GROMACS .gro file of C-alpha atoms in nm:
model
  308
    1UNK     CA    1   2.985  -2.476   0.762
    2UNK     CA    2   3.071  -2.469   0.410
    3UNK     CA    3   2.811  -2.246   0.278
    4UNK     CA    4   2.711  -1.962   0.300
    5UNK     CA    5   2.401  -1.874   0.040
    6UNK     CA    6   2.075  -1.917   0.069
    7UNK     CA    7   2.085  -2.211  -0.221
    8UNK     CA    8   2.388  -2.373  -0.107
    9UNK     CA    9   2.222  -2.448   0.258
   10UNK     CA   10   1.929  -2.561   0.142
   11UNK     CA   11   2.063  -2.774  -0.119
   12UNK     CA   12   2.219  -2.982   0.144
   13UNK     CA   13   1.926  -2.963   0.388
   14UNK     CA   14   1.751  -3.150   0.103
   15UNK     CA   15   2.115  -3.362   0.071
   16UNK     CA   16   2.061  -3.461   0.502
   17UNK     CA   17   1.796  -3.504   0.441
   18UNK     CA   18   1.796  -3.779   0.130
   19UNK     CA   19   2.026  -3.943   0.377
   20UNK     CA   20   1.833  -4.065   0.619
   21UNK     CA   21   1.978  -4.046   0.928
   22UNK     CA   22   1.872  -4.088   1.207
   23UNK     CA   23   1.949  -3.815   1.452
   24UNK     CA   24   2.042  -3.557   1.180
   25UNK     CA   25   1.651  -3.455   1.125
   26UNK     CA   26   1.560  -3.094   1.143
   27UNK     CA   27   1.632  -3.054   1.581
   28UNK     CA   28   1.973  -2.982   1.450
   29UNK     CA   29   1.822  -2.676   1.250
   30UNK     CA   30   1.927  -2.469   1.518
   31UNK     CA   31   2.280  -2.525   1.472
   32UNK     CA   32   2.213  -2.344   1.139
   33UNK     CA   33   2.027  -2.100   1.319
   34UNK     CA   34   2.416  -2.000   1.479
   35UNK     CA   35   2.553  -2.038   1.140
   36UNK     CA   36   2.313  -1.888   0.905
   37UNK     CA   37   2.059  -1.649   1.078
   38UNK     CA   38   1.942  -1.477   0.773
   39UNK     CA   39   1.878  -1.817   0.576
   40UNK     CA   40   1.771  -2.070   0.824
   41UNK     CA   41   1.521  -2.071   1.144
   42UNK     CA   42   1.575  -2.193   1.513
   43UNK     CA   43   1.339  -2.505   1.494
   44UNK     CA   44   1.137  -2.639   1.852
   45UNK     CA   45   0.823  -2.718   1.972
   46UNK     CA   46   0.724  -2.395   2.115
   47UNK     CA   47   0.842  -2.211   1.749
   48UNK     CA   48   0.606  -2.489   1.611
   49UNK     CA   49   0.287  -2.470   1.798
   50UNK     CA   50   0.333  -2.090   1.792
   51UNK     CA   51   0.395  -2.090   1.370
   52UNK     CA   52   0.076  -2.332   1.318
   53UNK     CA   53  -0.134  -2.139   1.628
   54UNK     CA   54  -0.044  -1.778   1.419
   55UNK     CA   55  -0.096  -1.928   1.048
   56UNK     CA   56  -0.337  -2.206   1.109
   57UNK     CA   57  -0.078  -2.392   0.960
   58UNK     CA   58  -0.043  -2.773   1.097
   59UNK     CA   59   0.362  -2.796   1.119
   60UNK     CA   60   0.467  -3.135   1.252
   61UNK     CA   61   0.783  -3.213   1.421
   62UNK     CA   62   1.078  -3.435   1.263
   63UNK     CA   63   1.071  -3.405   0.918
   64UNK     CA   64   1.333  -3.155   0.705
   65UNK     CA   65   0.988  -3.066   0.447
   66UNK     CA   66   0.813  -2.968   0.802
   67UNK     CA   67   1.067  -2.762   0.849
   68UNK     CA   68   1.137  -2.598   0.491
   69UNK     CA   69   0.779  -2.537   0.419
   70UNK     CA   70   0.769  -2.322   0.775
   71UNK     CA   71   1.095  -2.166   0.693
   72UNK     CA   72   0.932  -1.973   0.348
   73UNK     CA   73   0.605  -1.889   0.640
   74UNK     CA   74   0.851  -1.718   0.845
   75UNK     CA   75   1.044  -1.577   0.593
   76UNK     CA   76   0.730  -1.487   0.390
   77UNK     CA   77   0.555  -1.311   0.826
   78UNK     CA   78   0.897  -1.150   0.865
   79UNK     CA   79   0.952  -0.968   0.509
   80UNK     CA   80   0.555  -0.849   0.533
   81UNK     CA   81   0.588  -0.632   0.922
   82UNK     CA   82   1.011  -0.618   0.876
   83UNK     CA   83   1.000  -0.264   1.041
   84UNK     CA   84   0.947  -0.459   1.369
   85UNK     CA   85   1.119  -0.794   1.334
   86UNK     CA   86   1.454  -0.823   1.204
   87UNK     CA   87   1.655  -0.972   0.932
   88UNK     CA   88   1.787  -1.275   1.170
   89UNK     CA   89   1.548  -1.485   1.172
   90UNK     CA   90   1.530  -1.534   1.556
   91UNK     CA   91   1.349  -1.246   1.626
   92UNK     CA   92   1.059  -1.426   1.393
   93UNK     CA   93   1.098  -1.757   1.558
   94UNK     CA   94   1.148  -1.507   1.875
   95UNK     CA   95   0.763  -1.423   1.799
   96UNK     CA   96   0.664  -1.811   1.712
   97UNK     CA   97   0.792  -1.961   2.047
   98UNK     CA   98   0.605  -1.652   2.325
   99UNK     CA   99   0.235  -1.761   2.130
  100UNK     CA  100   0.384  -2.105   2.110
  101UNK     CA  101   0.437  -2.082   2.505
  102UNK     CA  102   0.096  -1.926   2.565
  103UNK     CA  103   0.312  -1.545   2.661
  104UNK     CA  104   0.022  -1.380   2.507
  105UNK     CA  105  -0.288  -1.454   2.228
  106UNK     CA  106  -0.187  -1.496   1.883
  107UNK     CA  107  -0.393  -1.229   1.639
  108UNK     CA  108  -0.671  -1.346   1.553
  109UNK     CA  109  -0.662  -1.431   1.147
  110UNK     CA  110  -0.854  -1.271   0.886
  111UNK     CA  111  -1.167  -1.522   0.839
  112UNK     CA  112  -1.228  -1.490   1.220
  113UNK     CA  113  -1.466  -1.159   1.290
  114UNK     CA  114  -1.569  -1.209   1.664
  115UNK     CA  115  -1.194  -1.323   1.777
  116UNK     CA  116  -1.081  -1.038   1.580
  117UNK     CA  117  -1.265  -0.777   1.735
  118UNK     CA  118  -1.275  -0.956   2.080
  119UNK     CA  119  -0.874  -0.904   2.034
  120UNK     CA  120  -0.885  -0.531   1.889
  121UNK     CA  121  -1.080  -0.501   2.226
  122UNK     CA  122  -0.780  -0.662   2.380
  123UNK     CA  123  -0.497  -0.508   2.247
  124UNK     CA  124  -0.730  -0.108   2.337
  125UNK     CA  125  -0.734  -0.236   2.702
  126UNK     CA  126  -0.302  -0.300   2.728
  127UNK     CA  127  -0.250  -0.007   2.499
  128UNK     CA  128  -0.488   0.169   2.827
  129UNK     CA  129  -0.228  -0.040   3.069
  130UNK     CA  130   0.059   0.103   2.949
  131UNK     CA  131  -0.041   0.512   2.915
  132UNK     CA  132  -0.057   0.456   3.310
  133UNK     CA  133   0.152   0.273   3.413
  134UNK     CA  134   0.432   0.384   3.613
  135UNK     CA  135   0.822   0.444   3.516
  136UNK     CA  136   0.929   0.080   3.753
  137UNK     CA  137   0.622  -0.098   3.528
  138UNK     CA  138   0.699   0.027   3.211
  139UNK     CA  139   1.033  -0.002   2.927
  140UNK     CA  140   1.021   0.333   2.772
  141UNK     CA  141   1.370   0.274   2.573
  142UNK     CA  142   1.322   0.100   2.188
  143UNK     CA  143   1.588  -0.089   2.112
  144UNK     CA  144   1.654   0.147   1.837
  145UNK     CA  145   1.718   0.444   2.041
  146UNK     CA  146   1.982   0.233   2.264
  147UNK     CA  147   2.128   0.137   1.934
  148UNK     CA  148   2.122   0.586   1.863
  149UNK     CA  149   2.262   0.632   2.208
  150UNK     CA  150   2.518   0.424   2.163
  151UNK     CA  151   2.643   0.541   1.729
  152UNK     CA  152   2.601   0.952   1.959
  153UNK     CA  153   2.892   0.824   2.217
  154UNK     CA  154   3.127   0.619   2.010
  155UNK     CA  155   3.114   0.921   1.706
  156UNK     CA  156   3.122   1.148   2.029
  157UNK     CA  157   3.439   0.936   2.159
  158UNK     CA  158   3.649   0.982   1.810
  159UNK     CA  159   3.516   0.650   1.703
  160UNK     CA  160   3.374   0.475   1.355
  161UNK     CA  161   3.080   0.300   1.398
  162UNK     CA  162   2.877   0.062   1.243
  163UNK     CA  163   2.551  -0.008   1.273
  164UNK     CA  164   2.362  -0.360   1.223
  165UNK     CA  165   2.332  -0.378   0.852
  166UNK     CA  166   1.918  -0.465   0.912
  167UNK     CA  167   1.925  -0.175   1.131
  168UNK     CA  168   2.116   0.120   0.985
  169UNK     CA  169   1.786   0.209   0.766
  170UNK     CA  170   1.583   0.236   1.060
  171UNK     CA  171   1.455   0.580   1.139
  172UNK     CA  172   1.609   0.820   1.479
  173UNK     CA  173   1.570   1.156   1.490
  174UNK     CA  174   1.547   1.332   1.211
  175UNK     CA  175   1.728   1.166   0.963
  176UNK     CA  176   1.808   0.737   0.998
  177UNK     CA  177   2.025   0.518   1.263
  178UNK     CA  178   2.279   0.463   1.017
  179UNK     CA  179   2.344   0.835   0.880
  180UNK     CA  180   2.729   0.942   1.000
  181UNK     CA  181   2.859   0.515   1.033
  182UNK     CA  182   3.018   0.294   0.829
  183UNK     CA  183   2.825   0.182   0.525
  184UNK     CA  184   3.054  -0.126   0.489
  185UNK     CA  185   3.301  -0.296   0.721
  186UNK     CA  186   3.662  -0.209   0.643
  187UNK     CA  187   3.782  -0.524   0.400
  188UNK     CA  188   3.956  -0.739   0.654
  189UNK     CA  189   3.685  -0.762   0.850
  190UNK     CA  190   3.453  -0.901   0.568
  191UNK     CA  191   3.719  -1.127   0.450
  192UNK     CA  192   3.710  -1.306   0.817
  193UNK     CA  193   3.502  -1.632   0.945
  194UNK     CA  194   3.219  -1.472   1.086
  195UNK     CA  195   3.130  -1.221   0.916
  196UNK     CA  196   2.782  -1.274   0.817
  197UNK     CA  197   2.717  -1.232   1.184
  198UNK     CA  198   2.972  -1.001   1.234
  199UNK     CA  199   2.742  -0.738   1.016
  200UNK     CA  200   2.415  -0.789   1.248
  201UNK     CA  201   2.554  -0.722   1.575
  202UNK     CA  202   2.380  -0.388   1.686
  203UNK     CA  203   2.653  -0.161   1.710
  204UNK     CA  204   3.056  -0.127   1.634
  205UNK     CA  205   3.324   0.109   1.767
  206UNK     CA  206   3.614   0.088   1.585
  207UNK     CA  207   3.925   0.285   1.598
  208UNK     CA  208   4.092   0.486   1.288
  209UNK     CA  209   4.256   0.134   1.172
  210UNK     CA  210   3.987  -0.047   1.149
  211UNK     CA  211   3.995  -0.251   1.427
  212UNK     CA  212   3.672  -0.324   1.646
  213UNK     CA  213   3.754  -0.209   1.993
  214UNK     CA  214   3.366  -0.219   2.161
  215UNK     CA  215   3.054  -0.510   2.031
  216UNK     CA  216   2.715  -0.403   2.183
  217UNK     CA  217   2.452  -0.584   2.144
  218UNK     CA  218   2.127  -0.457   2.255
  219UNK     CA  219   1.868  -0.700   2.431
  220UNK     CA  220   1.594  -0.540   2.448
  221UNK     CA  221   1.291  -0.821   2.473
  222UNK     CA  222   1.506  -1.109   2.182
  223UNK     CA  223   1.639  -1.365   2.306
  224UNK     CA  224   1.968  -1.300   2.468
  225UNK     CA  225   2.121  -1.613   2.321
  226UNK     CA  226   2.178  -1.481   1.955
  227UNK     CA  227   2.338  -1.219   2.076
  228UNK     CA  228   2.596  -1.397   2.283
  229UNK     CA  229   2.656  -1.588   1.994
  230UNK     CA  230   2.725  -1.317   1.728
  231UNK     CA  231   3.008  -1.183   1.994
  232UNK     CA  232   3.199  -1.556   2.023
  233UNK     CA  233   3.176  -1.527   1.639
  234UNK     CA  234   3.336  -1.160   1.653
  235UNK     CA  235   3.625  -1.224   1.954
  236UNK     CA  236   3.685  -1.592   1.813
  237UNK     CA  237   3.695  -1.562   1.446
  238UNK     CA  238   4.011  -1.416   1.377
  239UNK     CA  239   4.238  -1.092   1.526
  240UNK     CA  240   4.115  -0.922   1.790
  241UNK     CA  241   4.336  -0.705   1.971
  242UNK     CA  242   4.212  -0.425   2.002
  243UNK     CA  243   3.882  -0.557   2.174
  244UNK     CA  244   3.908  -0.435   2.442
  245UNK     CA  245   3.520  -0.572   2.644
  246UNK     CA  246   3.239  -0.697   2.464
  247UNK     CA  247   2.896  -0.532   2.575
  248UNK     CA  248   2.547  -0.627   2.627
  249UNK     CA  249   2.327  -0.424   2.677
  250UNK     CA  250   1.960  -0.444   2.829
  251UNK     CA  251   1.680  -0.302   3.106
  252UNK     CA  252   1.836  -0.364   3.382
  253UNK     CA  253   1.573  -0.599   3.511
  254UNK     CA  254   1.721  -0.876   3.251
  255UNK     CA  255   2.094  -0.850   3.413
  256UNK     CA  256   1.959  -1.197   3.583
  257UNK     CA  257   1.822  -1.347   3.219
  258UNK     CA  258   2.176  -1.204   3.086
  259UNK     CA  259   2.416  -1.397   3.325
  260UNK     CA  260   2.155  -1.753   3.298
  261UNK     CA  261   2.272  -1.700   2.990
  262UNK     CA  262   2.637  -1.709   3.017
  263UNK     CA  263   2.654  -1.928   3.269
  264UNK     CA  264   2.512  -2.179   3.009
  265UNK     CA  265   2.769  -2.441   2.932
  266UNK     CA  266   2.737  -2.407   2.541
  267UNK     CA  267   2.856  -2.066   2.582
  268UNK     CA  268   3.233  -2.199   2.803
  269UNK     CA  269   3.447  -2.030   2.615
  270UNK     CA  270   3.346  -1.715   2.677
  271UNK     CA  271   3.470  -1.720   2.965
  272UNK     CA  272   3.797  -1.613   2.882
  273UNK     CA  273   3.669  -1.291   2.707
  274UNK     CA  274   3.632  -0.959   2.874
  275UNK     CA  275   3.222  -0.960   2.856
  276UNK     CA  276   2.988  -0.696   3.030
  277UNK     CA  277   2.653  -0.604   3.134
  278UNK     CA  278   2.559  -0.247   3.101
  279UNK     CA  279   2.243  -0.189   3.232
  280UNK     CA  280   1.990   0.086   3.016
  281UNK     CA  281   1.975   0.345   3.350
  282UNK     CA  282   2.334   0.360   3.319
  283UNK     CA  283   2.398   0.441   2.956
  284UNK     CA  284   2.111   0.684   3.010
  285UNK     CA  285   2.225   0.842   3.311
  286UNK     CA  286   2.571   0.878   3.257
  287UNK     CA  287   2.629   0.874   2.808
  288UNK     CA  288   2.637   1.306   2.795
  289UNK     CA  289   2.918   1.294   3.094
  290UNK     CA  290   3.101   1.026   2.903
  291UNK     CA  291   3.071   1.149   2.538
  292UNK     CA  292   3.153   1.506   2.707
  293UNK     CA  293   3.462   1.404   2.885
  294UNK     CA  294   3.525   1.043   2.781
  295UNK     CA  295   3.835   0.928   2.707
  296UNK     CA  296   3.791   0.587   2.545
  297UNK     CA  297   3.570   0.307   2.616
  298UNK     CA  298   3.742   0.321   3.017
  299UNK     CA  299   3.427   0.530   3.145
  300UNK     CA  300   3.189   0.321   3.027
  301UNK     CA  301   3.318  -0.016   3.164
  302UNK     CA  302   3.340   0.161   3.502
  303UNK     CA  303   2.916   0.200   3.479
  304UNK     CA  304   2.913  -0.131   3.339
  305UNK     CA  305   2.893  -0.445   3.551
  306UNK     CA  306   3.166  -0.769   3.405
  307UNK     CA  307   3.019  -1.126   3.386
  308UNK     CA  308   3.331  -1.288   3.324
   0.00000   0.00000   0.00000
């Protein structure tokens, strides 16, 4: 917790590795991820299996040097595909996790032409199926689109809006997602514990004094886990007297997943907070009316579901 830079975190990992303490191997990297999501990726069997399938590497569990080597590869992959992923290394780790669980096959490597052709054919088939699917079968809302809706609604209600620092440059409409939003968090928020995680929350609404009124985490397809952790960092990291509710915004079909994660013992502290689930359909249906006639976030609370 005392480390706040990549250099410090890596130095402490090497120090732990040198001590050879049983039980302090890379399994605890998941704790590091929650503390430093842009520096330390999570680490488990499925992630390693997926990473090996993706890159042709032979990373093994149980050794810090193996973890650090995989970390370098994940960061390099993340940088190459930054427009599809995130500064939060949980996104690229979740991609590897899905590969490792066999949810879909990894793209073929450049030296396997036959596999590449098969992959291209499979990709064309999937795209064709997606193009002909019904609205009930296809969730065509993108993470950026939902952030844009929340941005516009917050501005319409008179709030200052913060967009996650790793998303503000994304194209949205005729401009960028961060247009008309705060360029930086207020100094009081920047100096509080957990500020690094707070800067990665998808959308924040702040009042005129710079106090956070409502945070929103958009859980489109990625792991809900990291979003909840960022919410906790915000709620438990300092003064939150102006905070009304914390919103997890997700496709309608993910409500069961959201509730299952909230119920985990690791998140017992969240029971003391007002956490709400805002389905995409409710946001889409009511956002214009709320923006035109709403006052504060009361209307948004009425169309969302209480989780805690």
